[in-house]
Amino acid sequence: MDSSVSFNIPAYKQPLLRSCQVVWELSAQMRSVRGARGMSLSDVGALAQARRQTVADIEQGKTWPDVATIARLFSALGLTLTAVTAVGTE
């Protein structure tokens, strides 16, 4: 049985859907790299000048970070902006 669900998204809503996808992928990438490097939410927050809860909310998809916050978080994780923009092109 195929458990996938298909939606017919109107063209005018597709950019929003793509934005959601990119934010979700960035969050997953942050969580993965943070875990692989043995960093806590507090470690990343301190390096990125962000609250621990903000980092947690971004990783869990509860909030949408602005570009400056993404750049600081990725820098704290040792990633480049190229890595940030590459997520949206896969």
CSV table of N, CA, C and O in Angstrom, one decimal:
chain,number,residue,atom,x,y,z
A,1,MET,N,0.8,-1.2,0.0
A,1,MET,CA,0.0,0.0,0.0
A,1,MET,C,0.9,1.2,0.0
A,1,MET,O,1.8,1.4,0.8
A,2,ASP,N,0.6,2.2,-0.9
A,2,ASP,CA,1.4,3.4,-1.0
A,2,ASP,C,0.8,4.4,0.1
A,2,ASP,O,-0.3,4.8,0.1
A,3,SER,N,1.8,4.8,1.0
A,3,SER,CA,1.3,5.7,2.1
A,3,SER,C,1.6,7.1,1.8
A,3,SER,O,1.4,8.0,2.6
A,4,SER,N,2.1,7.4,0.6
A,4,SER,CA,2.4,8.8,0.3
A,4,SER,C,1.1,9.6,0.0
A,4,SER,O,0.1,9.0,-0.5
A,5,VAL,N,1.1,10.8,0.2
A,5,VAL,CA,0.0,11.7,0.0
A,5,VAL,C,0.4,12.7,-1.0
A,5,VAL,O,1.4,13.3,-1.0
A,6,SER,N,-0.5,13.0,-2.0
A,6,SER,CA,-0.2,13.9,-3.0
A,6,SER,C,-1.2,15.1,-2.9
A,6,SER,O,-2.4,14.9,-2.7
A,7,PHE,N,-0.7,16.3,-3.0
A,7,PHE,CA,-1.5,17.5,-2.9
A,7,PHE,C,-1.3,18.3,-4.2
A,7,PHE,O,-0.3,18.3,-4.8
A,8,ASN,N,-2.4,18.9,-4.7
A,8,ASN,CA,-2.4,19.8,-5.8
A,8,ASN,C,-2.3,21.2,-5.3
A,8,ASN,O,-3.2,21.8,-4.8
A,9,ILE,N,-1.0,21.7,-5.3
A,9,ILE,CA,-0.7,23.0,-4.7
A,9,ILE,C,-0.9,24.1,-5.8
A,9,ILE,O,-0.2,23.9,-6.9
A,10,PRO,N,-1.7,25.1,-5.6
A,10,PRO,CA,-1.9,26.1,-6.7
A,10,PRO,C,-0.5,26.8,-6.9
A,10,PRO,O,0.3,27.0,-6.0
A,11,ALA,N,-0.3,27.2,-8.1
A,11,ALA,CA,1.0,27.9,-8.5
A,11,ALA,C,1.4,29.0,-7.6
A,11,ALA,O,2.5,29.2,-7.2
A,12,TYR,N,0.4,29.8,-7.2
A,12,TYR,CA,0.7,31.0,-6.4
A,12,TYR,C,1.1,30.7,-5.0
A,12,TYR,O,1.7,31.5,-4.3
A,13,LYS,N,0.9,29.5,-4.5
A,13,LYS,CA,1.3,29.1,-3.2
A,13,LYS,C,2.6,28.3,-3.2
A,13,LYS,O,3.2,28.0,-2.1
A,14,GLN,N,3.1,27.9,-4.4
A,14,GLN,CA,4.3,27.1,-4.4
A,14,GLN,C,5.6,27.8,-3.9
A,14,GLN,O,6.4,27.1,-3.2
A,15,PRO,N,5.8,29.1,-4.1
A,15,PRO,CA,6.9,29.7,-3.4
A,15,PRO,C,6.9,29.6,-1.9
A,15,PRO,O,8.0,29.4,-1.3
A,16,LEU,N,5.8,29.7,-1.3
A,16,LEU,CA,5.7,29.6,0.2
A,16,LEU,C,6.0,28.1,0.6
A,16,LEU,O,6.8,27.9,1.5
A,17,LEU,N,5.5,27.2,-0.2
A,17,LEU,CA,5.8,25.8,0.1
A,17,LEU,C,7.3,25.6,0.0
A,17,LEU,O,7.9,24.9,0.8
A,18,ARG,N,8.0,26.1,-1.1
A,18,ARG,CA,9.4,26.0,-1.3
A,18,ARG,C,10.2,26.6,-0.1
A,18,ARG,O,11.1,26.1,0.4
A,19,SER,N,9.7,27.8,0.4
A,19,SER,CA,10.3,28.4,1.5
A,19,SER,C,10.3,27.5,2.8
A,19,SER,O,11.2,27.4,3.5
A,20,CYS,N,9.1,26.9,3.0
A,20,CYS,CA,8.9,26.0,4.1
A,20,CYS,C,9.9,24.8,4.0
A,20,CYS,O,10.5,24.4,5.0
A,21,GLN,N,10.1,24.3,2.8
A,21,GLN,CA,11.0,23.2,2.5
A,21,GLN,C,12.4,23.6,2.9
A,21,GLN,O,13.1,22.8,3.5
A,22,VAL,N,12.8,24.8,2.4
A,22,VAL,CA,14.2,25.2,2.6
A,22,VAL,C,14.4,25.4,4.1
A,22,VAL,O,15.5,24.9,4.6
A,23,VAL,N,13.5,26.0,4.9
A,23,VAL,CA,13.7,26.2,6.3
A,23,VAL,C,13.8,24.9,7.0
A,23,VAL,O,14.6,24.7,7.9
A,24,TRP,N,12.9,23.9,6.6
A,24,TRP,CA,12.9,22.6,7.2
A,24,TRP,C,14.3,21.9,7.0
A,24,TRP,O,14.9,21.3,7.9
A,25,GLU,N,14.8,22.0,5.7
A,25,GLU,CA,16.1,21.4,5.4
A,25,GLU,C,17.2,22.1,6.2
A,25,GLU,O,18.1,21.4,6.6
A,26,LEU,N,17.2,23.4,6.3
A,26,LEU,CA,18.2,24.1,7.1
A,26,LEU,C,18.2,23.6,8.5
A,26,LEU,O,19.2,23.4,9.1
A,27,SER,N,17.0,23.5,9.1
A,27,SER,CA,16.8,23.1,10.5
A,27,SER,C,17.4,21.7,10.7
A,27,SER,O,18.1,21.4,11.6
A,28,ALA,N,17.1,20.8,9.8
A,28,ALA,CA,17.6,19.4,9.8
A,28,ALA,C,19.1,19.4,9.7
A,28,ALA,O,19.8,18.6,10.4
A,29,GLN,N,19.6,20.2,8.8
A,29,GLN,CA,21.1,20.2,8.6
A,29,GLN,C,21.8,20.8,9.9
A,29,GLN,O,22.8,20.2,10.3
A,30,MET,N,21.2,21.8,10.5
A,30,MET,CA,21.8,22.3,11.7
A,30,MET,C,21.8,21.3,12.8
A,30,MET,O,22.8,21.1,13.5
A,31,ARG,N,20.7,20.6,13.0
A,31,ARG,CA,20.6,19.6,14.1
A,31,ARG,C,21.6,18.5,13.8
A,31,ARG,O,22.3,18.0,14.7
A,32,SER,N,21.7,18.0,12.6
A,32,SER,CA,22.6,17.0,12.3
A,32,SER,C,24.1,17.3,12.5
A,32,SER,O,24.8,16.6,13.1
A,33,VAL,N,24.5,18.5,12.0
A,33,VAL,CA,25.9,19.0,12.2
A,33,VAL,C,26.2,19.2,13.7
A,33,VAL,O,27.2,18.8,14.2
A,34,ARG,N,25.2,19.8,14.4
A,34,ARG,CA,25.4,20.1,15.8
A,34,ARG,C,25.6,18.8,16.6
A,34,ARG,O,26.6,18.7,17.4
A,35,GLY,N,24.8,17.8,16.3
A,35,GLY,CA,25.0,16.5,16.9
A,35,GLY,C,26.3,15.8,16.6
A,35,GLY,O,27.0,15.3,17.5
A,36,ALA,N,26.6,15.9,15.3
A,36,ALA,CA,27.9,15.2,14.9
A,36,ALA,C,29.1,15.9,15.5
A,36,ALA,O,30.1,15.2,15.7
A,37,ARG,N,29.0,17.2,15.8
A,37,ARG,CA,30.1,17.9,16.4
A,37,ARG,C,30.1,17.9,18.0
A,37,ARG,O,30.9,18.5,18.6
A,38,GLY,N,29.1,17.2,18.5
A,38,GLY,CA,28.9,17.1,20.0
A,38,GLY,C,28.7,18.5,20.6
A,38,GLY,O,29.0,18.7,21.8
A,39,MET,N,28.0,19.4,19.9
A,39,MET,CA,27.7,20.7,20.5
A,39,MET,C,26.3,20.7,21.1
A,39,MET,O,25.4,20.1,20.5
A,40,SER,N,26.1,21.4,22.2
A,40,SER,CA,24.8,21.5,22.8
A,40,SER,C,24.1,22.8,22.1
A,40,SER,O,24.7,23.6,21.5
A,41,LEU,N,22.8,22.9,22.4
A,41,LEU,CA,22.1,24.0,21.9
A,41,LEU,C,22.7,25.3,22.5
A,41,LEU,O,22.8,26.3,21.9
A,42,SER,N,23.1,25.2,23.8
A,42,SER,CA,23.7,26.4,24.4
A,42,SER,C,25.0,26.7,23.8
A,42,SER,O,25.3,27.9,23.7
A,43,ASP,N,25.8,25.7,23.4
A,43,ASP,CA,27.1,26.0,22.8
A,43,ASP,C,26.9,26.8,21.5
A,43,ASP,O,27.5,27.8,21.2
A,44,VAL,N,25.9,26.3,20.7
A,44,VAL,CA,25.7,27.0,19.4
A,44,VAL,C,25.1,28.4,19.6
A,44,VAL,O,25.5,29.4,19.0
A,45,GLY,N,24.2,28.5,20.6
A,45,GLY,CA,23.6,29.8,20.9
A,45,GLY,C,24.6,30.8,21.3
A,45,GLY,O,24.6,31.9,20.9
A,46,ALA,N,25.5,30.4,22.2
A,46,ALA,CA,26.6,31.3,22.7
A,46,ALA,C,27.5,31.8,21.5
A,46,ALA,O,27.8,33.0,21.4
A,47,LEU,N,27.9,30.9,20.7
A,47,LEU,CA,28.7,31.2,19.5
A,47,LEU,C,28.0,32.1,18.5
A,47,LEU,O,28.6,32.9,17.9
A,48,ALA,N,26.7,31.9,18.4
A,48,ALA,CA,25.9,32.6,17.4
A,48,ALA,C,25.2,33.9,18.0
A,48,ALA,O,24.4,34.5,17.3
A,49,GLN,N,25.4,34.1,19.2
A,49,GLN,CA,24.8,35.2,19.9
A,49,GLN,C,23.3,35.1,19.9
A,49,GLN,O,22.5,36.1,19.5
A,50,ALA,N,22.8,33.9,20.2
A,50,ALA,CA,21.4,33.6,20.2
A,50,ALA,C,21.0,32.8,21.4
A,50,ALA,O,21.9,32.2,22.0
A,51,ARG,N,19.8,32.9,21.9
A,51,ARG,CA,19.4,32.2,23.0
A,51,ARG,C,19.3,30.7,22.7
A,51,ARG,O,19.0,30.3,21.6
A,52,ARG,N,19.5,29.8,23.7
A,52,ARG,CA,19.4,28.4,23.5
A,52,ARG,C,18.0,28.0,23.0
A,52,ARG,O,17.9,27.2,22.1
A,53,GLN,N,17.0,28.7,23.5
A,53,GLN,CA,15.6,28.4,23.1
A,53,GLN,C,15.4,28.7,21.7
A,53,GLN,O,14.7,28.0,20.9
A,54,THR,N,16.0,29.8,21.2
A,54,THR,CA,15.9,30.2,19.8
A,54,THR,C,16.5,29.1,18.9
A,54,THR,O,15.8,28.8,17.9
A,55,VAL,N,17.6,28.6,19.3
A,55,VAL,CA,18.3,27.6,18.5
A,55,VAL,C,17.4,26.3,18.4
A,55,VAL,O,17.1,25.7,17.4
A,56,ALA,N,16.8,26.0,19.6
A,56,ALA,CA,15.9,24.8,19.7
A,56,ALA,C,14.7,25.0,18.8
A,56,ALA,O,14.3,24.1,18.1
A,57,ASP,N,14.1,26.2,18.9
A,57,ASP,CA,12.9,26.5,18.1
A,57,ASP,C,13.1,26.4,16.6
A,57,ASP,O,12.3,25.9,15.9
A,58,ILE,N,14.3,26.9,16.2
A,58,ILE,CA,14.6,26.8,14.8
A,58,ILE,C,14.8,25.4,14.4
A,58,ILE,O,14.3,25.0,13.3
A,59,GLU,N,15.6,24.6,15.2
A,59,GLU,CA,15.8,23.2,14.8
A,59,GLU,C,14.5,22.4,14.8
A,59,GLU,O,14.4,21.5,14.0
A,60,GLN,N,13.5,22.8,15.6
A,60,GLN,CA,12.2,22.1,15.6
A,60,GLN,C,11.2,22.6,14.7
A,60,GLN,O,10.1,22.2,14.6
A,61,GLY,N,11.6,23.7,13.9
A,61,GLY,CA,10.7,24.2,12.9
A,61,GLY,C,9.6,25.1,13.5
A,61,GLY,O,8.6,25.3,12.9
A,62,LYS,N,9.8,25.5,14.8
A,62,LYS,CA,8.8,26.4,15.4
A,62,LYS,C,8.9,27.8,15.1
A,62,LYS,O,7.9,28.6,15.4
A,63,THR,N,10.0,28.2,14.5
A,63,THR,CA,10.2,29.6,14.2
A,63,THR,C,11.0,29.7,12.9
A,63,THR,O,11.7,28.8,12.6
A,64,TRP,N,10.8,30.8,12.1
A,64,TRP,CA,11.5,31.0,10.9
A,64,TRP,C,12.6,32.0,11.2
A,64,TRP,O,12.3,33.2,11.5
A,65,PRO,N,13.9,31.6,11.0
A,65,PRO,CA,15.0,32.6,11.3
A,65,PRO,C,15.2,33.5,10.1
A,65,PRO,O,14.8,33.2,9.0
A,66,ASP,N,15.7,34.7,10.4
A,66,ASP,CA,16.0,35.6,9.3
A,66,ASP,C,17.4,35.2,8.8
A,66,ASP,O,18.1,34.3,9.3
A,67,VAL,N,17.8,35.8,7.7
A,67,VAL,CA,19.0,35.4,7.0
A,67,VAL,C,20.2,35.6,7.9
A,67,VAL,O,21.2,34.8,8.0
A,68,ALA,N,20.2,36.7,8.6
A,68,ALA,CA,21.3,37.1,9.5
A,68,ALA,C,21.5,36.0,10.6
A,68,ALA,O,22.6,35.6,10.9
A,69,THR,N,20.4,35.5,11.1
A,69,THR,CA,20.4,34.5,12.2
A,69,THR,C,20.9,33.2,11.6
A,69,THR,O,21.8,32.5,12.2
A,70,ILE,N,20.5,32.8,10.4
A,70,ILE,CA,20.9,31.6,9.8
A,70,ILE,C,22.5,31.7,9.5
A,70,ILE,O,23.2,30.7,9.8
A,71,ALA,N,22.9,32.8,9.1
A,71,ALA,CA,24.4,33.0,8.8
A,71,ALA,C,25.2,32.9,10.1
A,71,ALA,O,26.2,32.2,10.2
A,72,ARG,N,24.7,33.4,11.2
A,72,ARG,CA,25.4,33.3,12.5
A,72,ARG,C,25.4,31.9,13.0
A,72,ARG,O,26.4,31.4,13.5
A,73,LEU,N,24.2,31.2,12.9
A,73,LEU,CA,24.1,29.8,13.4
A,73,LEU,C,25.0,28.9,12.5
A,73,LEU,O,25.8,28.1,13.1
A,74,PHE,N,25.0,29.1,11.2
A,74,PHE,CA,25.9,28.2,10.4
A,74,PHE,C,27.4,28.5,10.7
A,74,PHE,O,28.2,27.6,10.7
A,75,SER,N,27.7,29.8,10.9
A,75,SER,CA,29.1,30.1,11.2
A,75,SER,C,29.5,29.5,12.5
A,75,SER,O,30.6,28.9,12.6
A,76,ALA,N,28.6,29.5,13.5
A,76,ALA,CA,28.9,28.8,14.8
A,76,ALA,C,29.1,27.3,14.7
A,76,ALA,O,29.9,26.7,15.4
A,77,LEU,N,28.5,26.8,13.7
A,77,LEU,CA,28.6,25.3,13.4
A,77,LEU,C,29.8,25.0,12.4
A,77,LEU,O,30.0,23.9,12.1
A,78,GLY,N,30.5,26.1,12.0
A,78,GLY,CA,31.6,25.9,11.1
A,78,GLY,C,31.2,25.7,9.7
A,78,GLY,O,32.0,25.1,8.9
A,79,LEU,N,30.0,26.1,9.3
A,79,LEU,CA,29.5,25.9,7.9
A,79,LEU,C,29.6,27.3,7.2
A,79,LEU,O,29.6,28.3,7.9
A,80,THR,N,29.6,27.2,5.9
A,80,THR,CA,29.7,28.5,5.1
A,80,THR,C,28.3,28.8,4.6
A,80,THR,O,27.4,28.0,4.6
A,81,LEU,N,28.2,30.1,4.1
A,81,LEU,CA,27.0,30.5,3.5
A,81,LEU,C,26.7,29.7,2.3
A,81,LEU,O,25.6,29.5,1.9
A,82,THR,N,27.7,29.2,1.6
A,82,THR,CA,27.5,28.4,0.4
A,82,THR,C,26.8,27.1,0.8
A,82,THR,O,25.9,26.7,0.1
A,83,ALA,N,27.0,26.6,2.0
A,83,ALA,CA,26.3,25.4,2.5
A,83,ALA,C,24.8,25.8,2.7
A,83,ALA,O,23.9,25.0,2.5
A,84,VAL,N,24.6,27.0,3.2
A,84,VAL,CA,23.2,27.4,3.4
A,84,VAL,C,22.5,27.5,2.1
A,84,VAL,O,21.4,27.0,2.0
A,85,THR,N,23.0,28.2,1.1
A,85,THR,CA,22.3,28.3,-0.1
A,85,THR,C,22.3,27.0,-0.9
A,85,THR,O,21.3,26.9,-1.7
A,86,ALA,N,23.2,26.1,-0.7
A,86,ALA,CA,23.2,24.9,-1.5
A,86,ALA,C,22.0,24.0,-1.1
A,86,ALA,O,21.4,23.2,-1.9
A,87,VAL,N,21.5,24.2,0.2
A,87,VAL,CA,20.3,23.4,0.6
A,87,VAL,C,19.1,23.7,-0.3
A,87,VAL,O,18.4,22.8,-0.6
A,88,GLY,N,18.9,24.9,-0.6
A,88,GLY,CA,17.7,25.3,-1.4
A,88,GLY,C,17.8,24.9,-2.9
A,88,GLY,O,16.9,25.0,-3.6
A,89,THR,N,19.0,24.4,-3.3
A,89,THR,CA,19.1,24.1,-4.8
A,89,THR,C,19.2,22.6,-5.0
A,89,THR,O,19.3,22.2,-6.2
A,90,GLU,N,19.1,21.8,-4.0
A,90,GLU,CA,19.1,20.3,-4.2
A,90,GLU,C,17.8,19.8,-4.8
A,90,GLU,O,16.8,20.3,-4.6
